[in-house]
PDB file of C-alpha atoms and ligand atoms in Angstrom:
ATOM      1  CA  UNK A  25      -2.330 -19.079 -26.453  1.00 69.00           C
ATOM      2  CA  UNK A  26      -1.468 -21.240 -23.536  1.00 86.00           C
ATOM      3  CA  UNK A  27       2.127 -22.019 -22.557  1.00 89.00           C
ATOM      4  CA  UNK A  28       3.303 -24.857 -24.642  1.00 90.00           C
ATOM      5  CA  UNK A  29       4.568 -28.088 -22.889  1.00 87.00           C
ATOM      6  CA  UNK A  30       8.006 -27.636 -24.088  1.00 87.00           C
ATOM      7  CA  UNK A  31       8.192 -24.159 -22.469  1.00 91.00           C
ATOM      8  CA  UNK A  32       6.867 -25.504 -19.168  1.00 90.00           C
ATOM      9  CA  UNK A  33       9.305 -28.305 -19.091  1.00 86.00           C
ATOM     10  CA  UNK A  34      12.261 -25.924 -19.829  1.00 88.00           C
ATOM     11  CA  UNK A  35      11.023 -23.579 -17.157  1.00 91.00           C
ATOM     12  CA  UNK A  36      10.562 -26.085 -14.396  1.00 89.00           C
ATOM     13  CA  UNK A  37      13.534 -28.198 -15.407  1.00 83.00           C
ATOM     14  CA  UNK A  38      16.064 -25.249 -15.534  1.00 87.00           C
ATOM     15  CA  UNK A  39      14.699 -23.866 -12.257  1.00 90.00           C
ATOM     16  CA  UNK A  40      14.835 -27.264 -10.644  1.00 84.00           C
ATOM     17  CA  UNK A  41      11.386 -26.618  -9.196  1.00 88.00           C
ATOM     18  CA  UNK A  42      12.390 -23.636  -6.880  1.00 91.00           C
ATOM     19  CA  UNK A  43      11.125 -20.147  -6.809  1.00 96.00           C
ATOM     20  CA  UNK A  44      13.463 -18.004  -8.924  1.00 97.00           C
ATOM     21  CA  UNK A  45      13.582 -15.136  -6.396  1.00 96.00           C
ATOM     22  CA  UNK A  46      17.247 -15.509  -5.109  1.00 93.00           C
ATOM     23  CA  UNK A  47      15.969 -14.256  -1.708  1.00 93.00           C
ATOM     24  CA  UNK A  48      13.294 -16.924  -1.496  1.00 94.00           C
ATOM     25  CA  UNK A  49      14.123 -20.164  -3.261  1.00 93.00           C
ATOM     26  CA  UNK A  50      11.008 -21.951  -1.943  1.00 93.00           C
ATOM     27  CA  UNK A  51      10.463 -25.445  -3.146  1.00 89.00           C
ATOM     28  CA  UNK A  52       7.523 -25.494  -5.342  1.00 90.00           C
ATOM     29  CA  UNK A  53       6.192 -29.025  -4.885  1.00 85.00           C
ATOM     30  CA  UNK A  54       4.619 -30.585  -1.825  1.00 83.00           C
ATOM     31  CA  UNK A  55       3.316 -33.914  -0.822  1.00 79.00           C
ATOM     32  CA  UNK A  56       0.199 -34.028   1.490  1.00 82.00           C
ATOM     33  CA  UNK A  57      -0.513 -36.647   4.215  1.00 81.00           C
ATOM     34  CA  UNK A  58      -2.198 -38.855   1.775  1.00 81.00           C
ATOM     35  CA  UNK A  59       1.067 -38.973  -0.149  1.00 77.00           C
ATOM     36  CA  UNK A  60      -0.306 -37.080  -3.136  1.00 80.00           C
ATOM     37  CA  UNK A  61       2.096 -34.672  -4.739  1.00 81.00           C
ATOM     38  CA  UNK A  62       1.239 -31.337  -6.203  1.00 84.00           C
ATOM     39  CA  UNK A  63       2.783 -28.218  -7.555  1.00 88.00           C
ATOM     40  CA  UNK A  64       2.639 -24.870  -5.840  1.00 92.00           C
ATOM     41  CA  UNK A  65       4.755 -22.840  -8.320  1.00 93.00           C
ATOM     42  CA  UNK A  66       3.332 -20.191 -10.602  1.00 96.00           C
ATOM     43  CA  UNK A  67       4.442 -19.430 -14.107  1.00 96.00           C
ATOM     44  CA  UNK A  68       4.590 -15.654 -14.122  1.00 96.00           C
ATOM     45  CA  UNK A  69       4.824 -13.506 -17.152  1.00 96.00           C
ATOM     46  CA  UNK A  70       7.830 -11.097 -17.177  1.00 96.00           C
ATOM     47  CA  UNK A  71       5.992  -8.858 -19.673  1.00 95.00           C
ATOM     48  CA  UNK A  72       2.365  -9.299 -18.941  1.00 94.00           C
ATOM     49  CA  UNK A  73       0.328 -11.188 -21.624  1.00 91.00           C
ATOM     50  CA  UNK A  74      -1.984  -8.184 -21.915  1.00 89.00           C
ATOM     51  CA  UNK A  75      -1.090  -4.640 -22.708  1.00 87.00           C
ATOM     52  CA  UNK A  76      -1.482  -2.571 -19.504  1.00 85.00           C
ATOM     53  CA  UNK A  77      -0.702  -5.554 -17.219  1.00 89.00           C
ATOM     54  CA  UNK A  78       2.314  -5.706 -15.045  1.00 91.00           C
ATOM     55  CA  UNK A  79       5.332  -4.622 -17.090  1.00 91.00           C
ATOM     56  CA  UNK A  80       2.971  -5.056 -20.108  1.00 83.00           C
ATOM     57  CA  UNK A  81       3.718  -2.059 -22.084  1.00 78.00           C
ATOM     58  CA  UNK A  82       1.814  -1.214 -25.247  1.00 83.00           C
ATOM     59  CA  UNK A  83       1.603  -4.823 -26.659  1.00 87.00           C
ATOM     60  CA  UNK A  84       1.843  -7.401 -23.961  1.00 89.00           C
ATOM     61  CA  UNK A  85       4.360 -10.335 -24.036  1.00 92.00           C
ATOM     62  CA  UNK A  86       4.264 -13.892 -25.528  1.00 94.00           C
ATOM     63  CA  UNK A  87       3.673 -17.194 -23.702  1.00 94.00           C
ATOM     64  CA  UNK A  88       7.128 -18.529 -24.203  1.00 95.00           C
ATOM     65  CA  UNK A  89       9.863 -19.710 -21.952  1.00 95.00           C
ATOM     66  CA  UNK A  90      11.970 -16.518 -22.518  1.00 96.00           C
ATOM     67  CA  UNK A  91       9.115 -14.410 -21.054  1.00 97.00           C
ATOM     68  CA  UNK A  92       8.143 -16.521 -18.143  1.00 97.00           C
ATOM     69  CA  UNK A  93       9.667 -16.842 -14.632  1.00 97.00           C
ATOM     70  CA  UNK A  94       8.856 -19.561 -12.111  1.00 97.00           C
ATOM     71  CA  UNK A  95       7.833 -18.109  -8.796  1.00 97.00           C
ATOM     72  CA  UNK A  96       6.116 -19.142  -5.587  1.00 97.00           C
ATOM     73  CA  UNK A  97       2.547 -17.570  -5.084  1.00 97.00           C
ATOM     74  CA  UNK A  98       3.883 -14.980  -2.629  1.00 97.00           C
ATOM     75  CA  UNK A  99       6.742 -13.762  -4.807  1.00 97.00           C
ATOM     76  CA  UNK A 100       4.291 -13.698  -7.767  1.00 97.00           C
ATOM     77  CA  UNK A 101       1.829 -11.386  -5.971  1.00 97.00           C
ATOM     78  CA  UNK A 102       4.736  -9.189  -4.666  1.00 96.00           C
ATOM     79  CA  UNK A 103       6.195  -8.799  -8.137  1.00 96.00           C
ATOM     80  CA  UNK A 104       2.875  -8.000  -9.849  1.00 95.00           C
ATOM     81  CA  UNK A 105       1.260  -5.884  -7.152  1.00 94.00           C
ATOM     82  CA  UNK A 106       4.214  -3.735  -5.976  1.00 93.00           C
ATOM     83  CA  UNK A 107       4.304  -0.185  -7.428  1.00 90.00           C
ATOM     84  CA  UNK A 108       5.466  -0.169 -10.984  1.00 81.00           C
ATOM     85  CA  UNK A 109       9.225   0.051 -11.393  1.00 85.00           C
ATOM     86  CA  UNK A 110       9.945  -1.939  -8.135  1.00 93.00           C
ATOM     87  CA  UNK A 111      10.345  -5.117 -10.120  1.00 95.00           C
ATOM     88  CA  UNK A 112      11.121  -4.044 -13.852  1.00 94.00           C
ATOM     89  CA  UNK A 113      11.493  -6.811 -16.389  1.00 94.00           C
ATOM     90  CA  UNK A 114      15.234  -6.507 -16.373  1.00 94.00           C
ATOM     91  CA  UNK A 115      15.324  -7.403 -12.717  1.00 96.00           C
ATOM     92  CA  UNK A 116      13.161 -10.530 -13.263  1.00 97.00           C
ATOM     93  CA  UNK A 117      15.374 -11.506 -16.179  1.00 97.00           C
ATOM     94  CA  UNK A 118      18.472 -11.144 -13.857  1.00 96.00           C
ATOM     95  CA  UNK A 119      16.690 -13.331 -11.120  1.00 97.00           C
ATOM     96  CA  UNK A 120      16.010 -16.098 -13.587  1.00 97.00           C
ATOM     97  CA  UNK A 121      19.520 -16.047 -15.096  1.00 96.00           C
ATOM     98  CA  UNK A 122      21.156 -16.058 -11.711  1.00 95.00           C
ATOM     99  CA  UNK A 123      18.793 -18.855 -10.489  1.00 94.00           C
ATOM    100  CA  UNK A 124      19.483 -21.105 -13.505  1.00 92.00           C
ATOM    101  CA  UNK A 125      23.191 -20.589 -13.024  1.00 89.00           C
ATOM    102  CA  UNK A 126      22.827 -21.559  -9.410  1.00 88.00           C
ATOM    103  CA  UNK A 127      20.991 -24.705 -10.338  1.00 84.00           C
ATOM    104  CA  UNK A 128      23.684 -25.619 -12.922  1.00 79.00           C
ATOM    105  CA  UNK A 129      26.440 -25.111 -10.440  1.00 78.00           C
ATOM    106  CA  UNK A 130      25.227 -28.048  -8.254  1.00 73.00           C
ATOM    107  CA  UNK A 131      26.037 -30.799 -10.775  1.00 63.00           C
ATOM    108  CA  UNK A 132      29.123 -29.071 -12.035  1.00 67.00           C
ATOM    109  CA  UNK A 133      30.620 -29.108  -8.536  1.00 66.00           C
ATOM    110  CA  UNK A 134      29.880 -32.795  -8.144  1.00 76.00           C
ATOM    111  CA  UNK A 135      31.141 -34.172 -11.441  1.00 85.00           C
ATOM    112  CA  UNK A 136      34.354 -35.928 -10.513  1.00 90.00           C
ATOM    113  CA  UNK A 137      37.199 -37.155 -12.691  1.00 91.00           C
ATOM    114  CA  UNK A 138      38.416 -40.175 -10.747  1.00 95.00           C
ATOM    115  CA  UNK A 139      37.307 -42.658  -8.099  1.00 96.00           C
ATOM    116  CA  UNK A 140      39.905 -41.311  -5.725  1.00 96.00           C
ATOM    117  CA  UNK A 141      38.474 -37.665  -6.149  1.00 95.00           C
ATOM    118  CA  UNK A 142      35.013 -38.927  -5.443  1.00 96.00           C
ATOM    119  CA  UNK A 143      36.081 -40.897  -2.310  1.00 97.00           C
ATOM    120  CA  UNK A 144      38.116 -37.959  -0.983  1.00 96.00           C
ATOM    121  CA  UNK A 145      35.058 -35.760  -1.346  1.00 95.00           C
ATOM    122  CA  UNK A 146      32.855 -38.360   0.463  1.00 97.00           C
ATOM    123  CA  UNK A 147      35.457 -39.034   3.194  1.00 97.00           C
ATOM    124  CA  UNK A 148      35.429 -35.366   4.166  1.00 96.00           C
ATOM    125  CA  UNK A 149      31.701 -35.375   4.679  1.00 95.00           C
ATOM    126  CA  UNK A 150      31.727 -38.640   6.504  1.00 97.00           C
ATOM    127  CA  UNK A 151      34.505 -37.295   8.856  1.00 96.00           C
ATOM    128  CA  UNK A 152      32.440 -34.228   9.652  1.00 93.00           C
ATOM    129  CA  UNK A 153      29.333 -36.517  10.444  1.00 93.00           C
ATOM    130  CA  UNK A 154      31.535 -38.795  12.618  1.00 93.00           C
ATOM    131  CA  UNK A 155      32.947 -35.743  14.549  1.00 90.00           C
ATOM    132  CA  UNK A 156      29.453 -34.724  15.593  1.00 86.00           C
ATOM    133  CA  UNK A 157      28.285 -38.246  16.226  1.00 87.00           C
ATOM    134  CA  UNK A 158      31.344 -38.924  18.409  1.00 88.00           C
ATOM    135  CA  UNK A 159      31.201 -35.703  20.376  1.00 84.00           C
ATOM    136  CA  UNK A 160      27.423 -35.156  20.788  1.00 81.00           C
ATOM    137  CA  UNK A 161      25.638 -38.306  19.573  1.00 83.00           C
ATOM    138  CA  UNK A 162      23.736 -40.739  21.686  1.00 79.00           C
ATOM    139  CA  UNK A 163      26.892 -42.705  22.607  1.00 80.00           C
ATOM    140  CA  UNK A 164      29.136 -39.681  23.291  1.00 82.00           C
ATOM    141  CA  UNK A 165      30.604 -39.459  26.732  1.00 80.00           C
ATOM    142  CA  UNK A 166      28.619 -36.282  27.498  1.00 75.00           C
ATOM    143  CA  UNK A 167      25.377 -37.813  26.457  1.00 74.00           C
ATOM    144  CA  UNK A 168      25.958 -40.956  28.491  1.00 77.00           C
ATOM    145  CA  UNK A 169      27.215 -39.211  31.640  1.00 78.00           C
ATOM    146  CA  UNK A 170      24.700 -36.231  31.549  1.00 74.00           C
ATOM    147  CA  UNK A 171      21.727 -37.190  29.415  1.00 69.00           C
ATOM    148  CA  UNK A 172      20.037 -33.871  30.169  1.00 70.00           C
ATOM    149  CA  UNK A 173      22.990 -31.853  29.017  1.00 68.00           C
ATOM    150  CA  UNK A 174      23.032 -29.428  26.097  1.00 73.00           C
ATOM    151  CA  UNK A 175      24.863 -32.163  24.104  1.00 72.00           C
ATOM    152  CA  UNK A 176      21.508 -33.573  23.120  1.00 73.00           C
ATOM    153  CA  UNK A 177      20.155 -30.176  21.844  1.00 75.00           C
ATOM    154  CA  UNK A 178      23.397 -29.668  19.884  1.00 78.00           C
ATOM    155  CA  UNK A 179      23.093 -33.184  18.363  1.00 78.00           C
ATOM    156  CA  UNK A 180      19.429 -32.561  17.318  1.00 77.00           C
ATOM    157  CA  UNK A 181      20.508 -29.364  15.625  1.00 78.00           C
ATOM    158  CA  UNK A 182      23.565 -30.849  13.914  1.00 81.00           C
ATOM    159  CA  UNK A 183      21.547 -33.750  12.599  1.00 82.00           C
ATOM    160  CA  UNK A 184      19.329 -31.376  10.690  1.00 78.00           C
ATOM    161  CA  UNK A 185      21.808 -28.592   9.587  1.00 78.00           C
ATOM    162  CA  UNK A 186      24.902 -30.887   9.081  1.00 83.00           C
ATOM    163  CA  UNK A 187      24.421 -34.537   8.880  1.00 88.00           C
ATOM    164  CA  UNK A 188      21.326 -34.743   6.704  1.00 85.00           C
ATOM    165  CA  UNK A 189      22.673 -32.142   4.163  1.00 81.00           C
ATOM    166  CA  UNK A 190      26.042 -34.023   4.149  1.00 89.00           C
ATOM    167  CA  UNK A 191      24.247 -37.373   3.558  1.00 91.00           C
ATOM    168  CA  UNK A 192      22.295 -35.755   0.657  1.00 86.00           C
ATOM    169  CA  UNK A 193      25.495 -34.417  -0.793  1.00 89.00           C
ATOM    170  CA  UNK A 194      27.060 -37.910  -0.634  1.00 94.00           C
ATOM    171  CA  UNK A 195      23.982 -39.525  -2.268  1.00 92.00           C
ATOM    172  CA  UNK A 196      24.054 -36.927  -5.067  1.00 88.00           C
ATOM    173  CA  UNK A 197      27.781 -37.336  -5.688  1.00 92.00           C
ATOM    174  CA  UNK A 198      27.298 -41.205  -5.909  1.00 94.00           C
ATOM    175  CA  UNK A 199      24.438 -40.761  -8.303  1.00 89.00           C
ATOM    176  CA  UNK A 200      26.300 -38.247 -10.608  1.00 88.00           C
ATOM    177  CA  UNK A 201      29.494 -40.279 -10.459  1.00 93.00           C
ATOM    178  CA  UNK A 202      28.050 -43.801 -10.468  1.00 94.00           C
ATOM    179  CA  UNK A 203      30.515 -44.853 -13.175  1.00 95.00           C
ATOM    180  CA  UNK A 204      33.410 -44.144 -10.718  1.00 96.00           C
ATOM    181  CA  UNK A 205      32.223 -46.466  -8.021  1.00 97.00           C
ATOM    182  CA  UNK A 206      34.518 -49.610  -7.783  1.00 97.00           C
ATOM    183  CA  UNK A 207      32.606 -52.813  -8.212  1.00 97.00           C
ATOM    184  CA  UNK A 208      33.703 -54.125  -4.882  1.00 97.00           C
ATOM    185  CA  UNK A 209      31.944 -51.232  -3.245  1.00 97.00           C
ATOM    186  CA  UNK A 210      28.497 -51.672  -4.949  1.00 97.00           C
ATOM    187  CA  UNK A 211      26.951 -53.467  -2.076  1.00 97.00           C
ATOM    188  CA  UNK A 212      28.289 -50.972   0.551  1.00 97.00           C
ATOM    189  CA  UNK A 213      27.059 -48.070  -1.518  1.00 97.00           C
ATOM    190  CA  UNK A 214      23.499 -49.586  -1.623  1.00 97.00           C
ATOM    191  CA  UNK A 215      23.689 -50.177   2.206  1.00 97.00           C
ATOM    192  CA  UNK A 216      24.729 -46.563   2.732  1.00 97.00           C
ATOM    193  CA  UNK A 217      21.797 -45.343   0.499  1.00 96.00           C
ATOM    194  CA  UNK A 218      19.478 -47.445   2.510  1.00 95.00           C
ATOM    195  CA  UNK A 219      20.869 -46.038   5.686  1.00 95.00           C
ATOM    196  CA  UNK A 220      20.825 -42.346   4.630  1.00 93.00           C
ATOM    197  CA  UNK A 221      17.241 -42.559   3.311  1.00 90.00           C
ATOM    198  CA  UNK A 222      15.898 -44.347   6.454  1.00 91.00           C
ATOM    199  CA  UNK A 223      17.882 -41.962   8.710  1.00 88.00           C
ATOM    200  CA  UNK A 224      16.280 -38.985   7.052  1.00 83.00           C
ATOM    201  CA  UNK A 225      12.738 -40.391   7.215  1.00 83.00           C
ATOM    202  CA  UNK A 226      13.389 -41.184  10.878  1.00 82.00           C
ATOM    203  CA  UNK A 227      14.258 -37.547  11.612  1.00 75.00           C
ATOM    204  CA  UNK A 228      10.802 -36.517  10.309  1.00 71.00           C
ATOM    205  CA  UNK A 229       9.181 -39.179  12.471  1.00 69.00           C
ATOM    206  CA  UNK A 230       8.028 -41.294   9.508  1.00 71.00           C
ATOM    207  CA  UNK A 231      10.063 -44.458  10.394  1.00 75.00           C
ATOM    208  CA  UNK A 232      10.671 -46.206  13.665  1.00 78.00           C
ATOM    209  CA  UNK A 233      13.818 -48.029  12.824  1.00 84.00           C
ATOM    210  CA  UNK A 234      16.346 -47.772  10.124  1.00 85.00           C
ATOM    211  CA  UNK A 235      19.520 -49.564   8.855  1.00 90.00           C
ATOM    212  CA  UNK A 236      22.530 -48.389  11.022  1.00 91.00           C
ATOM    213  CA  UNK A 237      25.417 -46.644   9.285  1.00 94.00           C
ATOM    214  CA  UNK A 238      27.307 -49.395   7.423  1.00 96.00           C
ATOM    215  CA  UNK A 239      30.972 -49.226   8.680  1.00 96.00           C
ATOM    216  CA  UNK A 240      32.154 -51.213   5.665  1.00 97.00           C
ATOM    217  CA  UNK A 241      31.107 -48.254   3.516  1.00 98.00           C
ATOM    218  CA  UNK A 242      33.409 -45.864   5.460  1.00 97.00           C
ATOM    219  CA  UNK A 243      36.262 -48.430   5.246  1.00 97.00           C
ATOM    220  CA  UNK A 244      35.840 -48.699   1.398  1.00 97.00           C
ATOM    221  CA  UNK A 245      35.737 -44.914   1.072  1.00 98.00           C
ATOM    222  CA  UNK A 246      38.907 -44.568   3.169  1.00 97.00           C
ATOM    223  CA  UNK A 247      40.633 -47.296   1.148  1.00 96.00           C
ATOM    224  CA  UNK A 248      39.949 -45.718  -2.261  1.00 96.00           C
ATOM    225  CA  UNK A 249      40.550 -42.144  -1.040  1.00 96.00           C
ATOM    226  CA  UNK A 250      44.120 -43.234  -0.094  1.00 92.00           C
ATOM    227  CA  UNK A 251      44.693 -45.101  -3.313  1.00 73.00           C
ATOM    228  CA  UNK A 252      47.542 -43.404  -5.133  1.00 62.00           C
TER     229      UNK A 252
HETATM  230 ZN1   ZN B   7       9.325 -17.029  -3.758  1.00 55.67          ZN
END
């Protein structure tokens, strides 16, 4: 019996498309240069379908969500080809539970109660971005006076490990909490989304120019963050 569509949707949805091994968490979809997307994840049986297969026991296990774990190809081989007892069924169930809990925690953390709470959250991330931009960015005094200095290397690193993730957190918070965005900020929010998406594509060399950071967005955020 093949895995039913319902079970596949549960598996991929609850795992958010990442390998369930907590030490791996590889993203299980890719897009090639022609722009075609494809899946690289494997739906691994916790108790093998056939008796005598990995963790299979005397009867084998069913093709249902409860008995399947989403893994990347490497983790799937590791789990199935390691000596028996290295990855017992209990361990795989624990991986899956821990992984799904991790995925759940993203949106819980970002669900806000008020416009002010949302704007305070965003203003902290914007402040961190501004700090790096001012100190190391292309217009910082170090970069201007000594273009070959280490400021540029720091800037490149911070763009990837801080600024892009912060922008993604802001976009996600805006999406999850769209109902809390004041009407007067709707245009600035769109401008920021435009900027953040273009900025990210530019880092990966897919875009020559992009919309500059909309200062009016930061002003709106500051105004509503202070609103008591
Ligand atoms: Zn993996």
